Amino acid sequence: MINIAIDGYAGSGKSTIAKELAKRLGFKVFDTGAVYRAIACSFKQMNLNVEEISDLYVQRFIEKIEIEVKFINGQQHVFVNNIDFTDSLRTEEISKLTPLLSPFRCVRNKILGLQREFAKNNDLVMEGRDIGSFILPEAEFKFFCTADEKVRAQRRLEQYLAKGKNILFQEVLEELKQRDYNDTHRDYGAITILPDSIILDTTYQNLDESVEFCLSKIREKYPNI
Ligand code: C5P
């Protein structure tokens, strides 16, 4: 199986690139952020309290949930306790709640096996934060996706505006900086650039250019892919 890891910062374009790259290669794509987001949705749905978040509180919650990832008509769906949260993952509230839960070891361990099992059985592009460093250290290609933070904030702003949300650029930038900080400063599963990471800087690239860059690296090893 060929496993391709794409890790990187929020708003760097990694999800879109991962989807398009997988499509062109005929591979599956696994969005690990969606699984963390579904966990946050379940936390919210159980009316648990953000103020109470602690090791023990999160541990108790995690013990109560079963997570399943299914591909329905080629689209990834995440179920927690049989509830499909796929359509609720991308709200601002869930974007803020997810990084509060994702640093906990029990949360990360809960989905470790699921991610590895999927990679063992599929040619795939898996995107997240710790895929190359921890989940799939043997991945054949490890892309690290980044872009200037103002460019990333602008992209996020456009997504929010397209959804009809009224928000200022400065607010989006601050939210993004906070997320970057949380995702890089944690003991477990932090974003890391590895010695074998291939840096994919999307600041001045469009989607096609980014995907072509990845394909060119992959074809250096697999010319006929
Ligand atoms: O990639 P996405 O923005 O959907 O990720 C949402 C959140 O999930 C991130 O801010 C991060 O806290 C968490 N995450 C993670 N590890 C991953 C993927 C996502 O901690 N592999």
Coordinates of N, CA and C and ligand atoms in Angstrom, one line a residue:
M1 N 0.8 -1.2 0.0 CA 0.0 0.0 0.0 C 0.9 1.3 0.0
I2 N 0.4 2.3 -0.7 CA 1.2 3.5 -0.7 C 0.4 4.5 0.2
N3 N 1.1 4.9 1.2 CA 0.5 5.9 2.1 C 1.2 7.3 2.0
I4 N 0.4 8.3 1.8 CA 0.9 9.6 1.7 C 0.3 10.5 2.9
A5 N 1.2 11.1 3.6 CA 0.8 11.9 4.7 C 0.9 13.4 4.3
I6 N -0.2 14.1 4.7 CA -0.1 15.6 4.5 C -0.5 16.2 5.9
D7 N 0.5 16.8 6.5 CA 0.3 17.5 7.7 C 0.5 18.9 7.5
G8 N 0.0 19.7 8.5 CA 0.2 21.1 8.3 C -0.8 22.0 9.1
Y9 N -0.6 23.3 8.9 CA -1.3 24.3 9.7 C -2.8 24.4 9.2
A10 N -3.6 25.0 10.1 CA -5.0 25.3 9.7 C -5.0 26.3 8.6
G11 N -5.8 26.1 7.6 CA -6.0 27.0 6.5 C -4.8 27.0 5.5
S12 N -4.0 26.0 5.6 CA -2.9 25.9 4.6 C -3.3 25.3 3.3
G13 N -4.5 24.7 3.3 CA -5.0 24.1 2.1 C -4.9 22.6 2.0
K14 N -4.4 22.0 3.1 CA -4.1 20.6 3.1 C -5.3 19.7 2.8
S15 N -6.5 20.1 3.3 CA -7.7 19.2 3.0 C -8.0 19.2 1.6
T16 N -8.0 20.4 1.0 CA -8.4 20.5 -0.5 C -7.4 19.8 -1.3
I17 N -6.1 20.0 -1.0 CA -5.0 19.4 -1.7 C -5.1 17.8 -1.6
A18 N -5.3 17.4 -0.3 CA -5.4 15.9 -0.1 C -6.5 15.3 -0.9
K19 N -7.7 16.0 -1.0 CA -8.8 15.4 -1.7 C -8.5 15.3 -3.2
E20 N -7.9 16.4 -3.7 CA -7.6 16.5 -5.2 C -6.5 15.5 -5.5
L21 N -5.5 15.4 -4.7 CA -4.4 14.5 -4.9 C -4.9 13.1 -5.0
A22 N -5.7 12.7 -4.0 CA -6.2 11.4 -3.9 C -7.1 11.1 -5.1
K23 N -7.8 12.0 -5.6 CA -8.7 11.8 -6.7 C -7.8 11.5 -8.0
R24 N -6.8 12.3 -8.1 CA -5.9 12.1 -9.3 C -5.2 10.8 -9.3
L25 N -4.9 10.4 -8.1 CA -4.1 9.1 -8.0 C -5.0 7.9 -7.9
G26 N -6.3 8.1 -7.7 CA -7.3 7.0 -7.5 C -7.1 6.4 -6.1
F27 N -6.6 7.2 -5.2 CA -6.5 6.7 -3.8 C -7.7 7.2 -2.9
K28 N -7.8 6.6 -1.8 CA -8.7 7.0 -0.8 C -8.1 8.3 -0.1
V29 N -9.0 9.1 0.5 CA -8.5 10.2 1.3 C -9.1 10.1 2.7
F30 N -8.3 10.3 3.7 CA -8.8 10.2 5.1 C -8.5 11.5 5.8
D31 N -9.6 12.2 6.2 CA -9.4 13.5 6.9 C -9.5 13.2 8.4
T32 N -8.3 13.3 9.0 CA -8.3 12.9 10.5 C -8.9 14.1 11.3
G33 N -8.8 15.3 10.8 CA -9.4 16.4 11.5 C -10.9 16.2 11.7
A34 N -11.5 15.6 10.7 CA -13.0 15.4 10.8 C -13.3 14.5 12.0
V35 N -12.4 13.5 12.3 CA -12.7 12.6 13.4 C -12.6 13.4 14.7
Y36 N -11.6 14.2 14.8 CA -11.5 15.0 16.1 C -12.7 16.0 16.2
R37 N -13.1 16.5 15.1 CA -14.2 17.4 15.1 C -15.5 16.6 15.5
A38 N -15.7 15.4 15.0 CA -16.9 14.6 15.4 C -16.9 14.3 16.9
I39 N -15.7 14.1 17.4 CA -15.6 13.9 18.9 C -16.1 15.1 19.6
A40 N -15.7 16.3 19.1 CA -16.1 17.5 19.7 C -17.6 17.7 19.6
C41 N -18.2 17.3 18.5 CA -19.6 17.4 18.3 C -20.3 16.5 19.3
S42 N -19.8 15.4 19.6 CA -20.4 14.5 20.5 C -20.3 15.0 22.0
F43 N -19.2 15.6 22.3 CA -19.0 16.3 23.6 C -20.1 17.3 23.8
K44 N -20.3 18.1 22.7 CA -21.3 19.2 22.8 C -22.7 18.6 22.9
Q45 N -22.9 17.6 22.1 CA -24.3 17.0 22.1 C -24.6 16.4 23.5
M46 N -23.6 15.9 24.2 CA -23.9 15.4 25.5 C -24.0 16.5 26.6
N47 N -23.9 17.7 26.1 CA -24.0 18.9 27.0 C -22.9 18.9 28.1
L48 N -21.7 18.4 27.7 CA -20.6 18.5 28.6 C -20.1 19.9 28.7
N49 N -19.3 20.1 29.8 CA -18.9 21.5 30.1 C -17.5 21.8 29.7
V50 N -17.3 22.8 28.9 CA -15.9 23.1 28.5 C -15.0 23.6 29.7
E51 N -15.7 24.2 30.6 CA -15.0 24.8 31.8 C -14.4 23.6 32.6
E52 N -15.0 22.5 32.5 CA -14.6 21.3 33.4 C -13.5 20.5 32.7
I53 N -13.1 20.8 31.5 CA -12.2 19.9 30.8 C -10.9 19.7 31.6
S54 N -10.7 18.4 31.9 CA -9.5 18.0 32.6 C -9.2 16.5 32.2
D55 N -8.1 16.0 32.6 CA -7.7 14.6 32.2 C -8.9 13.6 32.5
L56 N -9.3 13.7 33.7 CA -10.3 12.7 34.2 C -11.7 12.9 33.4
Y57 N -12.1 14.2 33.3 CA -13.3 14.5 32.7 C -13.3 14.0 31.2
V58 N -12.2 14.3 30.5 CA -12.2 13.8 29.1 C -12.1 12.3 29.0
Q59 N -11.3 11.7 29.9 CA -11.2 10.3 30.0 C -12.6 9.6 30.1
R60 N -13.4 10.1 31.0 CA -14.7 9.5 31.2 C -15.6 9.7 30.0
F61 N -15.5 10.8 29.4 CA -16.2 11.0 28.1 C -15.8 10.0 27.0
I62 N -14.5 9.9 26.9 CA -13.9 9.1 25.8 C -14.3 7.6 26.0
E63 N -14.4 7.2 27.2 CA -14.8 5.8 27.5 C -16.3 5.5 27.1
K64 N -17.0 6.6 27.0 CA -18.5 6.4 26.7 C -18.7 6.4 25.2
I65 N -17.7 6.7 24.4 CA -18.0 6.9 22.9 C -17.4 5.8 22.0
E66 N -18.1 5.5 21.0 CA -17.6 4.5 19.9 C -17.6 5.3 18.6
I67 N -16.4 5.3 18.0 CA -16.3 6.0 16.8 C -16.1 5.1 15.6
E68 N -16.8 5.5 14.5 CA -16.7 4.7 13.3 C -16.6 5.7 12.1
V69 N -15.7 5.3 11.2 CA -15.5 6.1 10.0 C -16.0 5.2 8.8
K70 N -16.9 5.7 8.0 CA -17.4 4.9 6.9 C -17.3 5.8 5.6
F71 N -17.1 5.1 4.5 CA -17.1 5.9 3.2 C -18.4 5.6 2.5
I72 N -19.2 6.6 2.4 CA -20.5 6.4 1.7 C -20.5 7.2 0.4
N73 N -20.7 6.5 -0.7 CA -20.6 7.2 -2.0 C -19.2 8.0 -2.1
G74 N -18.2 7.4 -1.6 CA -16.9 8.0 -1.7 C -16.6 9.1 -0.7
Q75 N -17.6 9.5 0.1 CA -17.5 10.5 1.0 C -17.3 10.0 2.5
Q76 N -16.3 10.6 3.2 CA -16.0 10.1 4.5 C -17.1 10.6 5.5
H77 N -17.7 9.7 6.2 CA -18.6 10.0 7.3 C -18.1 9.6 8.6
V78 N -18.3 10.4 9.6 CA -17.8 10.0 11.0 C -19.0 9.9 11.9
F79 N -19.1 8.7 12.5 CA -20.2 8.4 13.4 C -19.6 8.3 14.8
V80 N -20.3 9.0 15.8 CA -20.0 8.8 17.2 C -21.2 8.2 17.8
N81 N -21.1 7.1 18.5 CA -22.3 6.4 19.1 C -23.4 6.4 18.1
N82 N -23.1 6.0 16.8 CA -24.1 5.8 15.8 C -24.7 7.1 15.2
I83 N -24.2 8.2 15.7 CA -24.8 9.5 15.1 C -23.8 10.0 14.1
D84 N -24.3 10.3 12.9 CA -23.5 10.8 11.8 C -23.3 12.3 12.0
F85 N -22.1 12.8 12.3 CA -21.9 14.2 12.6 C -21.4 15.0 11.4
T86 N -21.3 14.2 10.3 CA -20.6 14.8 9.1 C -21.0 16.2 8.7
D87 N -22.3 16.5 8.8 CA -22.8 17.8 8.4 C -22.6 18.9 9.5
S88 N -22.1 18.5 10.6 CA -22.0 19.6 11.7 C -20.6 19.9 12.1
L89 N -19.6 19.4 11.3 CA -18.2 19.4 11.7 C -17.6 20.8 11.6
R90 N -18.1 21.6 10.7 CA -17.3 22.8 10.3 C -17.8 24.1 10.8
T91 N -18.5 24.1 11.9 CA -19.0 25.3 12.5 C -17.9 26.0 13.3
E92 N -18.0 27.3 13.6 CA -17.0 28.0 14.3 C -16.9 27.4 15.7
E93 N -18.0 27.1 16.3 CA -18.0 26.6 17.7 C -17.2 25.3 17.7
I94 N -17.4 24.4 16.8 CA -16.7 23.1 16.8 C -15.2 23.4 16.4
S95 N -14.9 24.3 15.6 CA -13.5 24.7 15.3 C -12.8 25.1 16.6
K96 N -13.5 25.8 17.5 CA -12.9 26.2 18.7 C -12.8 25.1 19.8
L97 N -13.8 24.3 19.8 CA -13.9 23.2 20.8 C -12.9 22.1 20.5
T98 N -12.7 21.8 19.3 CA -11.9 20.6 18.9 C -10.4 20.7 19.4
P99 N -9.8 21.9 19.3 CA -8.4 21.9 19.8 C -8.3 21.9 21.3
L100 N -9.4 22.0 22.0 CA -9.4 21.9 23.5 C -9.4 20.4 23.8
L101 N -9.9 19.6 23.0 CA -10.0 18.1 23.3 C -8.9 17.3 22.6
S102 N -8.4 17.8 21.4 CA -7.5 17.0 20.7 C -6.1 16.8 21.3
P103 N -5.7 17.6 22.3 CA -4.4 17.4 22.9 C -4.3 16.2 23.9
F104 N -5.5 15.8 24.3 CA -5.5 14.7 25.4 C -5.1 13.4 24.8
R105 N -4.2 12.7 25.5 CA -3.7 11.4 25.1 C -4.8 10.4 24.9
C106 N -5.8 10.4 25.7 CA -6.9 9.4 25.6 C -7.7 9.6 24.3
V107 N -7.8 10.9 23.9 CA -8.5 11.2 22.7 C -7.7 10.7 21.5
R108 N -6.4 11.0 21.5 CA -5.6 10.7 20.4 C -5.5 9.1 20.3
N109 N -5.4 8.5 21.4 CA -5.3 7.0 21.4 C -6.5 6.4 20.9
K110 N -7.6 7.0 21.2 CA -8.9 6.4 20.8 C -9.0 6.2 19.3
I111 N -8.4 7.1 18.5 CA -8.5 6.9 17.1 C -7.2 6.5 16.4
L112 N -6.2 6.2 17.2 CA -4.9 5.7 16.6 C -5.1 4.4 15.8
G113 N -5.8 3.4 16.4 CA -5.9 2.1 15.7 C -6.7 2.2 14.5
L114 N -7.8 3.0 14.5 CA -8.7 3.2 13.4 C -7.9 3.8 12.2
Q115 N -7.0 4.8 12.5 CA -6.2 5.4 11.4 C -5.2 4.4 10.8
R116 N -4.5 3.7 11.7 CA -3.5 2.8 11.2 C -4.1 1.6 10.4
E117 N -5.2 1.1 10.9 CA -5.9 0.0 10.2 C -6.3 0.4 8.8
F118 N -6.8 1.6 8.7 CA -7.3 2.1 7.4 C -6.1 2.2 6.4
A119 N -5.0 2.7 7.0 CA -3.8 2.9 6.1 C -3.2 1.6 5.7
K120 N -3.3 0.6 6.5 CA -2.8 -0.8 6.2 C -3.5 -1.4 5.0
N121 N -4.8 -1.0 4.9 CA -5.6 -1.7 3.9 C -5.9 -0.9 2.6
N122 N -5.4 0.3 2.6 CA -5.7 1.2 1.4 C -4.5 2.0 1.0
D123 N -4.4 2.2 -0.4 CA -3.6 3.3 -0.9 C -4.3 4.6 -0.5
L124 N -3.6 5.4 0.2 CA -4.3 6.6 0.6 C -3.5 7.9 0.9
V125 N -4.2 9.0 0.9 CA -3.7 10.2 1.4 C -4.4 10.5 2.7
M126 N -3.6 10.6 3.8 CA -4.2 10.9 5.1 C -3.7 12.3 5.5
E127 N -4.6 13.1 5.9 CA -4.2 14.5 6.3 C -4.5 14.8 7.7
G128 N -3.6 15.5 8.4 CA -3.8 15.9 9.8 C -2.7 16.7 10.3
R129 N -2.3 16.3 11.5 CA -1.2 17.1 12.2 C 0.0 16.2 12.5
D130 N -0.3 15.0 12.9 CA 0.8 14.1 13.4 C 0.8 12.8 12.5
I131 N 0.4 12.9 11.3 CA 0.3 11.6 10.5 C 1.8 11.1 10.2
G132 N 2.6 12.0 9.6 CA 4.0 11.6 9.3 C 4.8 11.3 10.5
S133 N 4.6 12.1 11.6 CA 5.4 11.9 12.8 C 5.0 10.8 13.6
F134 N 3.8 10.5 13.7 CA 3.3 9.5 14.7 C 2.4 8.4 14.2
I135 N 1.4 8.8 13.4 CA 0.4 7.8 13.0 C 1.0 6.8 12.0
L136 N 1.6 7.4 10.9 CA 2.2 6.6 9.9 C 3.6 7.0 9.7
P137 N 4.5 6.7 10.6 CA 5.9 7.1 10.4 C 6.6 6.5 9.2
E138 N 6.0 5.4 8.7 CA 6.5 4.7 7.6 C 5.9 5.2 6.3
A139 N 5.1 6.2 6.3 CA 4.5 6.7 5.1 C 5.5 7.0 4.0
E140 N 5.2 6.7 2.8 CA 6.3 6.9 1.8 C 6.5 8.3 1.4
F141 N 5.5 9.1 1.5 CA 5.7 10.6 1.3 C 5.1 11.3 2.4
K142 N 5.8 12.3 2.9 CA 5.3 13.1 4.0 C 5.4 14.6 3.6
F143 N 4.2 15.1 3.3 CA 4.2 16.5 2.9 C 3.9 17.4 4.1
F144 N 4.5 18.5 4.2 CA 4.2 19.4 5.3 C 3.7 20.7 4.6
C145 N 2.4 20.9 4.8 CA 1.7 22.0 4.1 C 1.7 23.3 4.9
T146 N 2.1 24.4 4.4 CA 2.2 25.6 5.1 C 1.9 26.8 4.2
A147 N 1.6 27.9 4.7 CA 1.4 29.2 3.9 C 1.5 30.3 4.9
D148 N 1.8 31.5 4.4 CA 1.9 32.7 5.2 C 0.6 32.8 6.0
E149 N 0.7 33.2 7.3 CA -0.5 33.2 8.1 C -1.6 34.2 7.7
K150 N -1.2 35.3 7.1 CA -2.2 36.3 6.6 C -2.9 35.7 5.4
V151 N -2.2 35.0 4.6 CA -2.9 34.3 3.4 C -3.8 33.3 3.9
R152 N -3.4 32.5 4.9 CA -4.3 31.5 5.5 C -5.6 32.1 6.1
A153 N -5.4 33.2 6.8 CA -6.5 33.9 7.4 C -7.5 34.4 6.4
Q154 N -6.9 35.0 5.3 CA -7.7 35.5 4.2 C -8.6 34.4 3.6
R155 N -8.0 33.2 3.4 CA -8.7 32.1 2.8 C -9.9 31.7 3.8
R156 N -9.6 31.6 5.1 CA -10.6 31.2 6.0 C -11.7 32.3 6.1
L157 N -11.3 33.5 6.0 CA -12.3 34.6 6.0 C -13.3 34.4 4.8
E158 N -12.7 34.1 3.6 CA -13.6 34.0 2.4 C -14.5 32.8 2.6
Q159 N -14.0 31.7 3.3 CA -14.9 30.6 3.5 C -16.1 31.0 4.5
Y160 N -15.8 31.8 5.5 CA -16.8 32.2 6.4 C -17.8 33.1 5.7
L161 N -17.3 34.1 4.9 CA -18.2 35.0 4.3 C -19.1 34.3 3.3
A162 N -18.5 33.3 2.6 CA -19.3 32.5 1.7 C -20.5 31.8 2.4
K163 N -20.2 31.5 3.6 CA -21.3 30.8 4.4 C -22.2 31.8 5.1
G164 N -22.0 33.1 4.8 CA -22.9 34.1 5.3 C -22.5 34.6 6.7
K165 N -21.3 34.2 7.2 CA -21.0 34.7 8.5 C -20.2 36.0 8.5
N166 N -20.7 36.9 9.3 CA -20.1 38.2 9.4 C -18.9 38.2 10.4
I167 N -17.7 38.3 9.9 CA -16.5 38.3 10.8 C -15.4 39.1 10.2
L168 N -14.6 39.7 11.1 CA -13.5 40.6 10.6 C -12.2 39.8 10.4
F169 N -11.4 40.3 9.4 CA -10.1 39.6 9.1 C -9.3 39.4 10.4
Q170 N -9.3 40.5 11.2 CA -8.4 40.4 12.4 C -8.9 39.3 13.4
E171 N -10.2 39.1 13.4 CA -10.7 38.0 14.3 C -10.3 36.6 13.8
V172 N -10.4 36.5 12.5 CA -10.0 35.2 11.9 C -8.5 34.9 12.1
L173 N -7.7 36.0 11.9 CA -6.3 35.9 12.1 C -5.9 35.5 13.5
E174 N -6.6 36.1 14.5 CA -6.3 35.8 15.9 C -6.7 34.3 16.2
E175 N -7.9 33.9 15.7 CA -8.4 32.5 15.9 C -7.4 31.5 15.3
L176 N -6.9 31.8 14.1 CA -5.9 31.0 13.4 C -4.6 30.9 14.2
K177 N -4.1 32.0 14.7 CA -2.9 32.0 15.5 C -3.0 31.2 16.8
Q178 N -4.2 31.3 17.4 CA -4.4 30.5 18.6 C -4.4 29.0 18.3
R179 N -5.1 28.7 17.2 CA -5.1 27.3 16.8 C -3.7 26.7 16.5
D180 N -2.9 27.6 15.7 CA -1.5 27.2 15.4 C -0.8 26.9 16.7
Y181 N -1.0 27.9 17.7 CA -0.2 27.8 18.9 C -0.6 26.5 19.7
N182 N -1.9 26.2 19.8 CA -2.4 25.0 20.4 C -1.9 23.8 19.8
D183 N -1.9 23.8 18.4 CA -1.5 22.6 17.7 C 0.0 22.3 17.7
T184 N 0.8 23.4 17.9 CA 2.3 23.2 18.0 C 2.8 23.0 19.4
H185 N 2.1 23.6 20.4 CA 2.6 23.5 21.8 C 1.8 22.5 22.5
R186 N 1.9 21.3 22.2 CA 1.3 20.2 23.1 C 2.2 19.1 23.2
D187 N 2.0 18.3 24.2 CA 3.0 17.2 24.5 C 2.8 16.1 23.6
Y188 N 1.7 15.9 23.0 CA 1.3 14.7 22.3 C 0.7 15.0 21.0
G189 N 1.2 14.6 19.9 CA 0.6 14.8 18.6 C 0.7 16.2 18.1
A190 N 1.8 16.9 18.5 CA 2.0 18.3 18.0 C 2.4 18.3 16.5
I191 N 2.1 19.4 15.9 CA 2.6 19.6 14.5 C 4.1 19.7 14.5
T192 N 4.7 18.9 13.6 CA 6.2 18.9 13.6 C 6.7 18.8 12.2
I193 N 7.7 19.6 11.8 CA 8.4 19.4 10.5 C 9.5 18.3 10.8
L194 N 9.5 17.3 9.9 CA 10.4 16.2 10.1 C 11.6 16.3 9.2
P195 N 12.6 15.6 9.5 CA 13.8 15.6 8.6 C 13.4 15.1 7.2
D196 N 12.4 14.2 7.1 CA 12.0 13.8 5.7 C 10.7 14.4 5.2
S197 N 10.3 15.5 5.9 CA 9.1 16.2 5.3 C 9.5 16.9 4.0
I198 N 8.5 16.9 3.1 CA 8.6 17.6 1.9 C 7.8 18.9 2.1
I199 N 8.4 20.0 2.1 CA 7.7 21.3 2.4 C 6.8 21.7 1.2
L200 N 5.6 21.9 1.5 CA 4.6 22.4 0.4 C 4.1 23.7 0.9
D201 N 4.7 24.8 0.3 CA 4.3 26.1 0.7 C 3.3 26.7 -0.3
T202 N 2.1 26.8 0.1 CA 1.0 27.2 -0.8 C 0.7 28.7 -0.9
T203 N 1.6 29.5 -0.3 CA 1.3 30.9 -0.2 C 1.0 31.5 -1.6
Y204 N 1.8 31.2 -2.6 CA 1.6 31.7 -3.9 C 1.2 30.7 -4.9
Q205 N 0.6 29.6 -4.4 CA 0.2 28.5 -5.4 C -1.3 28.4 -5.4
N206 N -1.9 28.1 -6.6 CA -3.3 27.7 -6.6 C -3.3 26.2 -6.4
L207 N -4.6 25.6 -6.4 CA -4.7 24.2 -6.0 C -4.0 23.3 -7.0
D208 N -4.2 23.6 -8.3 CA -3.5 22.8 -9.3 C -2.0 22.8 -9.2
E209 N -1.4 23.9 -8.9 CA 0.0 24.0 -8.7 C 0.5 23.2 -7.5
S210 N -0.3 23.2 -6.4 CA 0.1 22.5 -5.2 C 0.0 21.0 -5.5
V211 N -1.1 20.6 -6.2 CA -1.3 19.1 -6.5 C -0.2 18.6 -7.4
E212 N 0.1 19.5 -8.4 CA 1.2 19.1 -9.4 C 2.5 18.9 -8.7
F213 N 2.8 19.8 -7.7 CA 4.0 19.7 -7.0 C 4.1 18.4 -6.3
C214 N 3.0 18.0 -5.6 CA 3.0 16.7 -4.9 C 3.2 15.5 -5.9
L215 N 2.5 15.6 -7.0 CA 2.5 14.5 -8.0 C 4.0 14.4 -8.5
S216 N 4.6 15.6 -8.7 CA 6.0 15.5 -9.3 C 6.9 14.8 -8.3
K217 N 6.7 15.0 -7.0 CA 7.5 14.3 -6.0 C 7.2 12.8 -6.0
I218 N 6.0 12.5 -6.1 CA 5.5 11.1 -6.1 C 6.1 10.4 -7.3
R219 N 6.0 11.1 -8.5 CA 6.5 10.4 -9.7 C 8.0 10.2 -9.8
E220 N 8.7 11.0 -8.9 CA 10.2 10.7 -8.9 C 10.4 9.3 -8.4
K221 N 9.5 8.8 -7.6 CA 9.7 7.4 -7.1 C 8.9 6.4 -7.9
Y222 N 7.7 6.9 -8.3 CA 6.8 6.0 -9.1 C 6.4 6.7 -10.4
P223 N 7.3 6.6 -11.4 CA 7.1 7.3 -12.7 C 5.8 7.0 -13.4
N224 N 5.3 5.8 -13.1 CA 4.1 5.4 -13.9 C 2.8 5.6 -13.2
I225 N 2.8 6.2 -12.0 CA 1.6 6.3 -11.2 C 0.6 7.3 -11.8
Ligands
C5P1 O1 -7.8 19.8 10.1 P1 -8.9 20.4 10.9 O2 -8.9 21.9 10.9 O3 -10.2 19.8 10.5 O4 -8.6 20.0 12.4 C1 -9.4 20.4 13.5 C2 -8.7 20.3 14.8 O5 -8.4 18.9 15.0 C3 -7.3 20.9 14.8 O6 -7.3 22.2 15.2 C4 -6.5 20.0 15.8 O7 -6.7 20.5 17.1 C5 -7.2 18.7 15.6 N1 -6.4 17.7 14.9 C6 -5.4 17.0 15.5 N2 -4.7 16.1 14.9 C7 -5.0 15.7 13.6 C8 -6.0 16.4 12.9 C9 -6.7 17.4 13.6 O8 -5.1 17.3 16.7 N3 -4.3 14.7 13.1

